[in-house]
Coordinates of C-alpha atoms and ligand atoms in Angstrom, one line a residue:
M1 CA -12.4 13.9 -16.8
H2 CA -12.1 13.8 -20.5
R3 CA -13.6 9.7 -21.1
W4 CA -13.5 8.6 -24.6
F5 CA -12.5 11.3 -27.7
P6 CA -8.4 10.5 -26.1
N7 CA -9.2 7.0 -28.1
R8 CA -8.6 9.0 -31.8
D9 CA -5.3 10.2 -30.8
A10 CA -4.3 6.6 -31.5
T11 CA -5.5 6.8 -34.6
F12 CA -3.8 10.2 -35.4
A13 CA -0.4 8.3 -34.2
A14 CA -1.5 5.1 -35.9
G15 CA -1.9 7.5 -39.7
L16 CA 1.9 8.7 -39.2
A17 CA 3.3 5.7 -39.2
G18 CA 0.6 4.6 -42.9
Q19 CA -2.4 2.8 -40.5
V20 CA -5.8 3.4 -41.1
P21 CA -8.1 1.9 -38.4
R22 CA -10.5 -1.4 -40.4
M23 CA -13.6 0.3 -39.8
P24 CA -15.3 3.9 -40.7
A25 CA -16.5 6.1 -38.6
N26 CA -18.9 7.7 -40.8
P27 CA -22.1 5.1 -39.4
E28 CA -23.9 5.2 -44.0
H29 CA -19.7 4.2 -44.8
L30 CA -20.1 1.5 -41.7
E31 CA -23.3 0.0 -43.5
Q32 CA -21.6 0.4 -47.0
A33 CA -19.2 -1.9 -45.4
A34 CA -21.3 -4.5 -43.4
L35 CA -22.5 -5.3 -47.3
E36 CA -19.1 -7.5 -47.4
H37 CA -19.7 -8.5 -44.6
L38 CA -23.6 -10.6 -44.6
P39 CA -25.4 -12.3 -47.7
A40 CA -26.7 -9.7 -49.5
E41 CA -30.5 -11.6 -48.1
V42 CA -29.1 -10.9 -44.2
W43 CA -27.4 -7.1 -44.9
S44 CA -32.1 -6.5 -46.5
F45 CA -33.3 -7.9 -43.6
I46 CA -30.8 -6.1 -41.2
A47 CA -30.4 -3.0 -43.2
R48 CA -34.1 -2.5 -44.7
G49 CA -37.2 -1.7 -43.5
A50 CA -41.4 -1.5 -43.4
G51 CA -43.3 -0.6 -46.6
S52 CA -41.4 2.1 -49.1
G53 CA -38.6 2.8 -46.6
R54 CA -40.5 6.2 -46.1
T55 CA -40.5 5.8 -41.1
L56 CA -37.0 3.9 -42.2
A57 CA -35.6 7.6 -44.3
A58 CA -37.9 9.5 -41.5
N59 CA -36.3 8.4 -38.5
R60 CA -33.1 10.3 -39.8
R61 CA -34.4 13.5 -41.2
A62 CA -36.1 14.3 -38.0
F63 CA -32.8 14.7 -36.5
N64 CA -32.2 17.8 -38.9
R65 CA -35.6 19.7 -37.0
W66 CA -33.8 20.4 -34.2
E67 CA -30.3 21.7 -33.6
L68 CA -27.5 22.2 -31.2
V69 CA -27.0 25.6 -29.1
P70 CA -23.5 26.2 -28.4
R71 CA -22.1 28.2 -25.5
M72 CA -18.9 29.2 -25.4
L73 CA -16.2 30.3 -22.0
T74 CA -18.1 29.0 -19.8
G75 CA -15.3 26.7 -18.1
I76 CA -16.8 23.6 -18.8
D77 CA -13.9 21.3 -19.1
T78 CA -15.2 18.0 -17.7
A79 CA -17.9 15.7 -19.2
D80 CA -20.6 13.9 -16.8
L81 CA -22.1 11.7 -19.1
T82 CA -22.9 9.4 -16.2
T83 CA -26.7 8.1 -15.9
K84 CA -27.9 5.8 -12.9
L85 CA -31.8 4.2 -13.7
F86 CA -32.6 0.9 -12.6
G87 CA -30.4 1.2 -9.8
T88 CA -27.3 0.2 -11.9
T89 CA -24.8 3.3 -13.6
L90 CA -23.9 3.4 -16.5
T91 CA -20.6 5.6 -17.8
A92 CA -22.8 6.9 -20.4
P93 CA -27.0 7.0 -21.2
L94 CA -26.2 4.6 -23.8
M95 CA -27.6 0.8 -24.6
L96 CA -27.7 -2.3 -27.5
A97 CA -30.8 -1.7 -28.7
P98 CA -32.2 -5.7 -28.4
I99 CA -31.2 -7.1 -31.8
G100 CA -32.7 -10.6 -32.7
L101 CA -29.9 -13.4 -34.2
A102 CA -27.1 -12.1 -33.7
G103 CA -26.1 -15.4 -34.4
L104 CA -25.8 -13.8 -39.0
A105 CA -23.9 -11.7 -38.3
H106 CA -21.6 -14.1 -35.8
A107 CA -20.3 -16.7 -35.1
R108 CA -20.4 -16.7 -31.0
G109 CA -24.0 -15.1 -31.9
E110 CA -24.2 -11.4 -29.3
A111 CA -22.1 -12.5 -26.4
P112 CA -19.0 -10.7 -27.6
A113 CA -21.3 -7.5 -27.4
A114 CA -22.8 -8.1 -23.9
Q115 CA -18.4 -8.9 -23.4
V116 CA -17.8 -5.1 -25.1
V117 CA -20.4 -3.5 -22.7
R118 CA -19.5 -5.1 -19.7
D119 CA -16.6 -3.8 -20.5
L120 CA -18.0 0.0 -21.1
G121 CA -19.4 -0.2 -18.3
L122 CA -23.4 -0.3 -20.2
G123 CA -25.7 -2.2 -21.0
M124 CA -27.1 -4.7 -23.1
I125 CA -30.8 -5.2 -23.9
L126 CA -31.1 -8.5 -25.2
S127 CA -34.0 -9.8 -27.6
N128 CA -35.3 -12.8 -26.7
S129 CA -34.6 -14.3 -30.6
S130 CA -31.0 -14.2 -30.1
S131 CA -29.1 -16.5 -31.5
L132 CA -27.4 -17.9 -27.6
S133 CA -29.5 -18.7 -25.0
L134 CA -30.5 -16.2 -22.3
E135 CA -28.2 -18.0 -20.5
E136 CA -25.9 -18.4 -22.7
V137 CA -25.3 -14.7 -22.8
A138 CA -25.4 -13.8 -19.3
E139 CA -22.7 -16.9 -18.3
E140 CA -20.0 -15.7 -21.2
A141 CA -20.7 -12.1 -20.0
P142 CA -20.5 -12.2 -16.3
G143 CA -21.1 -9.4 -13.8
A144 CA -22.5 -7.7 -18.0
N145 CA -26.1 -5.3 -17.0
L146 CA -28.1 -7.7 -18.6
W147 CA -32.0 -6.9 -19.7
F148 CA -34.3 -8.6 -21.2
Q149 CA -36.7 -8.3 -24.0
L150 CA -40.4 -9.9 -24.1
H151 CA -42.6 -10.7 -27.2
P152 CA -44.7 -11.5 -25.7
P153 CA -45.6 -15.5 -27.1
K154 CA -49.2 -16.8 -27.1
S155 CA -49.0 -18.7 -24.4
E156 CA -48.5 -17.4 -21.2
A157 CA -47.1 -20.4 -20.1
L158 CA -44.0 -19.7 -21.8
A159 CA -43.8 -15.8 -20.9
V160 CA -43.5 -16.8 -17.3
S161 CA -41.2 -19.7 -17.4
M162 CA -39.3 -16.7 -20.1
V163 CA -38.9 -14.2 -17.4
Q164 CA -38.0 -16.0 -15.0
R165 CA -35.9 -17.6 -16.8
A166 CA -34.3 -14.1 -17.3
E167 CA -34.8 -13.4 -14.2
K168 CA -33.3 -16.4 -12.6
A169 CA -30.1 -15.5 -15.5
G170 CA -29.6 -12.5 -13.6
Y171 CA -31.1 -9.1 -15.5
Q172 CA -31.7 -7.0 -14.6
T173 CA -35.0 -5.2 -16.4
I174 CA -37.4 -6.9 -18.1
V175 CA -39.2 -5.1 -21.6
V176 CA -42.3 -5.7 -23.6
T177 CA -41.6 -5.1 -26.8
I178 CA -45.2 -3.9 -28.2
D179 CA -45.1 -2.4 -31.4
S180 CA -44.4 -5.7 -33.8
W181 CA -46.3 -9.3 -32.5
T182 CA -46.2 -9.8 -36.1
R183 CA -43.9 -8.2 -38.3
G184 CA -44.4 -4.4 -40.6
W185 CA -44.7 -5.9 -44.3
R186 CA -40.9 -6.1 -45.5
P187 CA -40.3 -6.0 -49.2
A188 CA -36.6 -7.1 -49.4
D189 CA -37.2 -9.4 -47.1
L190 CA -40.6 -11.4 -49.0
D191 CA -38.0 -10.1 -53.0
Y192 CA -36.0 -13.0 -51.3
A193 CA -38.2 -14.6 -50.0
Y194 CA -36.6 -15.1 -46.6
D195 CA -37.6 -15.4 -43.2
P196 CA -34.5 -16.5 -40.9
F197 CA -37.4 -17.9 -37.6
L198 CA -38.4 -20.6 -40.3
R199 CA -34.9 -21.8 -41.2
G200 CA -34.4 -22.0 -37.4
H201 CA -32.8 -19.3 -36.9
G202 CA -33.4 -17.0 -33.3
M203 CA -34.3 -19.1 -31.5
G204 CA -31.9 -20.1 -28.9
T205 CA -33.6 -18.5 -26.0
F206 CA -36.7 -20.3 -27.1
L207 CA -34.6 -23.7 -27.8
A208 CA -33.5 -23.1 -24.3
D209 CA -36.7 -23.4 -22.9
P210 CA -38.8 -26.5 -21.8
E211 CA -42.5 -25.1 -21.8
F212 CA -41.4 -23.7 -26.1
C213 CA -39.5 -27.7 -26.0
R214 CA -41.9 -29.7 -25.0
P215 CA -44.4 -30.7 -28.5
L216 CA -41.3 -30.7 -29.8
P217 CA -40.3 -34.7 -31.0
S218 CA -37.4 -35.6 -29.1
D219 CA -36.4 -38.6 -31.2
V220 CA -35.9 -36.4 -34.6
P221 CA -32.3 -35.3 -35.4
H222 CA -32.1 -31.9 -34.7
G223 CA -30.5 -29.4 -37.4
S224 CA -32.9 -32.1 -39.8
K225 CA -35.2 -31.1 -42.4
E226 CA -38.0 -33.3 -40.3
W227 CA -36.8 -31.0 -37.1
N228 CA -36.2 -27.9 -38.3
E229 CA -39.7 -28.2 -40.3
N230 CA -40.8 -29.1 -36.6
L231 CA -39.2 -26.2 -35.1
A232 CA -40.8 -23.4 -37.4
T233 CA -44.6 -24.9 -36.2
R234 CA -43.8 -24.5 -33.3
W235 CA -42.8 -20.6 -33.8
R236 CA -45.5 -20.0 -35.6
E237 CA -47.3 -21.5 -33.4
V238 CA -46.2 -19.5 -29.9
F239 CA -45.5 -16.6 -31.3
G240 CA -47.3 -13.3 -31.3
H241 CA -50.1 -12.2 -28.4
S242 CA -52.4 -10.3 -31.1
H243 CA -55.0 -9.3 -29.3
L244 CA -53.0 -8.2 -25.9
S245 CA -54.2 -5.1 -24.0
F246 CA -52.0 -3.1 -20.8
D247 CA -53.4 -5.9 -18.8
Y248 CA -50.4 -8.0 -19.6
L249 CA -48.3 -6.1 -17.6
A250 CA -50.1 -6.6 -15.2
T251 CA -50.0 -10.5 -15.1
L252 CA -46.1 -10.4 -15.8
R253 CA -46.0 -8.3 -12.3
T254 CA -47.7 -10.9 -11.3
V255 CA -44.7 -13.3 -11.9
T256 CA -41.8 -10.2 -11.9
D257 CA -39.7 -8.8 -9.2
L258 CA -38.4 -6.8 -12.2
P259 CA -38.8 -2.9 -13.7
I260 CA -40.9 -3.9 -16.6
L261 CA -40.8 -1.6 -20.0
V262 CA -42.8 -1.0 -22.8
K263 CA -41.2 -1.0 -26.3
G264 CA -42.6 0.8 -28.8
V265 CA -44.1 3.4 -27.6
L266 CA -45.3 6.8 -30.0
H267 CA -48.6 8.0 -28.7
P268 CA -48.3 9.6 -25.5
D269 CA -51.7 8.6 -24.9
D270 CA -50.4 4.7 -24.7
A271 CA -47.3 5.8 -21.8
D272 CA -49.7 6.9 -20.2
L273 CA -51.5 3.7 -19.8
A274 CA -48.7 1.7 -20.1
I275 CA -47.4 4.1 -16.9
E276 CA -51.3 3.8 -15.1
H277 CA -51.0 -0.1 -15.6
G278 CA -47.0 -0.5 -14.4
A279 CA -44.4 -0.3 -16.5
D280 CA -41.6 1.3 -15.3
G281 CA -40.1 3.0 -18.4
I282 CA -40.8 4.0 -21.7
V283 CA -39.3 3.0 -25.2
V284 CA -40.0 5.3 -27.7
S285 CA -39.2 3.5 -30.7
N286 CA -40.7 3.1 -34.2
H287 CA -38.8 -0.4 -34.5
G288 CA -35.8 1.3 -36.6
G289 CA -39.2 1.3 -39.4
R290 CA -39.2 -1.9 -39.3
Q291 CA -43.0 -1.9 -38.8
V292 CA -45.7 0.3 -39.8
D293 CA -44.0 1.9 -42.5
R294 CA -46.0 5.9 -42.6
S295 CA -45.8 5.6 -38.8
R296 CA -44.0 8.6 -37.2
A297 CA -40.3 9.0 -36.8
A298 CA -39.2 8.4 -33.4
L299 CA -37.9 11.8 -32.8
D300 CA -40.9 13.4 -33.6
A301 CA -42.9 11.7 -31.2
L302 CA -39.7 11.8 -28.4
P303 CA -41.3 14.9 -26.2
D304 CA -44.5 14.7 -27.0
V305 CA -44.4 11.3 -25.3
A306 CA -41.5 13.0 -22.4
A307 CA -43.7 15.9 -21.7
R308 CA -46.9 13.7 -21.1
V309 CA -44.1 11.2 -18.5
A310 CA -43.0 14.5 -16.9
G311 CA -41.0 11.9 -14.6
R312 CA -43.1 9.4 -13.3
V313 CA -40.6 6.7 -14.9
P314 CA -37.3 6.4 -16.9
V315 CA -38.6 7.6 -20.3
L316 CA -35.2 6.1 -23.4
F317 CA -35.3 6.5 -27.4
D318 CA -34.5 4.3 -29.8
S319 CA -34.2 4.8 -34.0
G320 CA -32.6 6.5 -35.7
V321 CA -29.4 7.2 -33.6
R322 CA -26.3 7.2 -35.5
T323 CA -23.9 9.1 -33.9
G324 CA -23.0 11.7 -30.8
A325 CA -24.3 14.1 -31.6
D326 CA -27.8 11.9 -32.4
A327 CA -27.6 11.2 -28.8
S328 CA -27.4 14.3 -27.2
I329 CA -30.4 15.5 -29.8
A330 CA -31.8 12.8 -28.4
L331 CA -31.2 13.5 -25.0
G332 CA -31.0 17.3 -24.9
L333 CA -35.2 16.9 -26.1
G334 CA -36.6 14.4 -23.4
A335 CA -35.0 10.7 -22.9
D336 CA -32.9 9.3 -20.4
V337 CA -31.3 6.7 -22.2
V338 CA -30.4 5.9 -25.4
L339 CA -30.4 3.3 -27.6
L340 CA -28.7 2.4 -30.7
G341 CA -30.1 -0.9 -33.3
R342 CA -28.3 -1.7 -36.6
P343 CA -24.9 -0.1 -36.1
W344 CA -24.1 -3.0 -33.6
I345 CA -24.6 -5.2 -35.9
Y346 CA -22.8 -4.4 -38.4
G347 CA -19.8 -3.7 -35.9
L348 CA -20.6 -7.0 -35.6
A349 CA -21.1 -8.6 -38.4
I350 CA -17.6 -6.6 -39.5
D351 CA -15.3 -7.0 -36.7
G352 CA -16.8 -8.9 -34.1
A353 CA -16.0 -7.6 -30.1
N354 CA -13.4 -4.7 -32.1
G355 CA -16.2 -3.8 -34.4
V356 CA -18.9 -4.0 -31.1
R357 CA -16.1 -1.4 -29.0
H358 CA -15.7 0.5 -32.7
V359 CA -19.4 1.4 -33.0
L360 CA -19.8 2.2 -29.1
E361 CA -16.9 4.1 -28.9
A362 CA -17.3 6.3 -32.0
V363 CA -20.8 7.0 -30.0
L364 CA -19.3 7.9 -27.2
A365 CA -16.2 10.4 -28.1
E366 CA -19.2 12.2 -30.5
L367 CA -20.8 12.7 -27.4
E368 CA -18.7 13.5 -25.4
L369 CA -17.2 16.0 -27.3
T370 CA -19.9 17.7 -27.6
V371 CA -21.0 17.9 -24.0
L372 CA -18.1 19.9 -24.0
M373 CA -17.9 22.0 -26.7
L374 CA -21.3 23.0 -25.4
G375 CA -20.6 23.9 -23.1
A376 CA -23.0 22.0 -20.9
G377 CA -20.5 19.8 -18.1
T378 CA -23.2 17.2 -18.2
V379 CA -26.1 14.9 -19.9
G380 CA -29.5 17.8 -18.5
E381 CA -28.1 20.6 -19.3
L382 CA -28.5 19.4 -23.0
R383 CA -31.9 20.3 -22.4
R384 CA -30.7 23.4 -22.5
C385 CA -28.6 22.6 -26.0
V386 CA -31.4 21.5 -28.1
E387 CA -33.9 23.8 -30.4
P388 CA -35.8 23.5 -33.0
A389 CA -33.6 24.1 -36.0
Y390 CA -33.5 28.0 -37.4
H391 CA -34.2 27.3 -40.7
A392 CA -37.7 25.6 -39.4
R393 CA -38.2 28.1 -37.3
P394 CA -41.3 30.1 -37.6
R395 CA -40.5 33.8 -39.1
E396 CA -41.7 36.3 -37.2
A397 CA -42.6 40.4 -38.3
G398 CA -39.3 41.9 -39.6
D399 CA -37.1 38.8 -39.2
T400 CA -35.6 39.3 -42.1
H401 CA -32.2 38.8 -41.7
H402 CA -31.0 35.6 -42.6
D403 CA -32.6 36.2 -46.5
R404 CA -29.5 39.3 -46.4
R405 CA -27.2 38.8 -48.5
P406 CA -24.2 40.0 -47.2
S407 CA -23.3 43.8 -49.2
Ligands
FMN501 C1 -32.3 -7.3 -36.9 C2 -33.2 -6.3 -36.8 C3 -34.0 -7.1 -35.6 C4 -34.4 -6.9 -33.5 N1 -35.1 -7.7 -33.3 C5 -35.2 -6.9 -32.2 C6 -35.5 -7.7 -30.9 O1 -36.3 -8.6 -31.5 N2 -37.2 -7.1 -30.9 C7 -37.0 -5.7 -30.6 O2 -37.9 -5.3 -29.3 N3 -36.4 -5.0 -31.8 C8 -35.6 -5.6 -32.6 N4 -35.9 -5.0 -33.2 C9 -35.4 -3.4 -33.2 C10 -34.2 -2.7 -32.5 O3 -34.5 -3.3 -31.1 C11 -34.6 -1.4 -32.9 O4 -35.8 -0.8 -32.3 C12 -34.4 -0.8 -34.0 O5 -33.4 -0.9 -34.3 C13 -34.0 0.6 -34.1 O6 -33.7 1.6 -35.3 P1 -32.4 1.7 -35.7 O7 -31.5 0.1 -36.6 O8 -32.9 2.3 -37.3 O9 -32.0 2.3 -35.0 C14 -34.9 -5.4 -33.9 C15 -34.2 -4.2 -35.0 C16 -33.4 -4.9 -36.2 C17 -32.1 -3.8 -37.0

């Protein structure tokens, strides 16, 4: 069955009537288009990375070190992208990465994105820094495959409360982010002196938590200057547990039955440690180049981590995925599921639910086409289709034919 790419026929048909799509198909154009829909400081907060932006750029460049090698006339006519993990079935190995503060991009926060992934049969990892509360997102998108991402807070009682609320609201897993107990050095945010959290954004799940709200004064009007100051102080008090160890996973295990994944792994030894301490899944990620500038590109880390994990638990991947061909490379290098990050927020900012759908359908269509045109047929088969880029391969003696010019 061809599920996603035939949609492009409708685009070409509309073109005959003089209509062109509202949103670009090219992901680089998408980032630029989002600039027209977001204040400059918000766009920078989303788009830019840590330090000199070297890791942000390296995440993209790393894809150039690999190539897909298609096989022809294989007779393969259908692509099965179905993916099963943690007891749920996704129509494709693609989910939305946790991105906090979606309310900066859209008045309805994360809700439109959750509804779109539900309708497409995909999944979404909701950030604990969501603009709506985790309960509101679940209520707005009944039946959606939602996972909950936790930045371990300093207060253990708050962690327990948020995790148990997520479990009660029907979230399927807990994704513990381990690479951002504090924010990276981000020059663009400093130049704008812009910290959305200090302005009260990204607090939906915190403000719905009795444990978070307990010390907040009850007689101060919400939204007032005094309220915002109290909120910022409380948030600073709880955010970011700086002296955690992998034992934290064992602590979480005692308070939830949900699978626990660890997000932010780049070193194979950390993948080992996470699994030894009970992790049920690993997310290879460098937080989209927002944390440690000049850290390794996530795609460069993926093959070694996947080899070390060796199928013991699922491996997920993000940081730099923009297209279906990118997703094919990451899946071919050992990821079981790929997470789409910044592009879905751009889609949301530009055109709400339609924008998120547009972005996801473009990736899905190209992924489906790529799998088919490689002669692969299934996601698993992608593993035999990815090779180091031809011109990056070490030359063997006498191997000079690619330097020859036609005579
Ligand atoms: C604006 C923004 C907010 C983010 N918030 C979170 C978050 O709350 N929790 C988290 O684990 N990762 C967060 N991330 C990181 C993403 O989950 C993901 O790792 C990253 O976006 C991948 O890089 P890419 O978008 O360049 O592909 C955020 C990323 C961005 C751009």
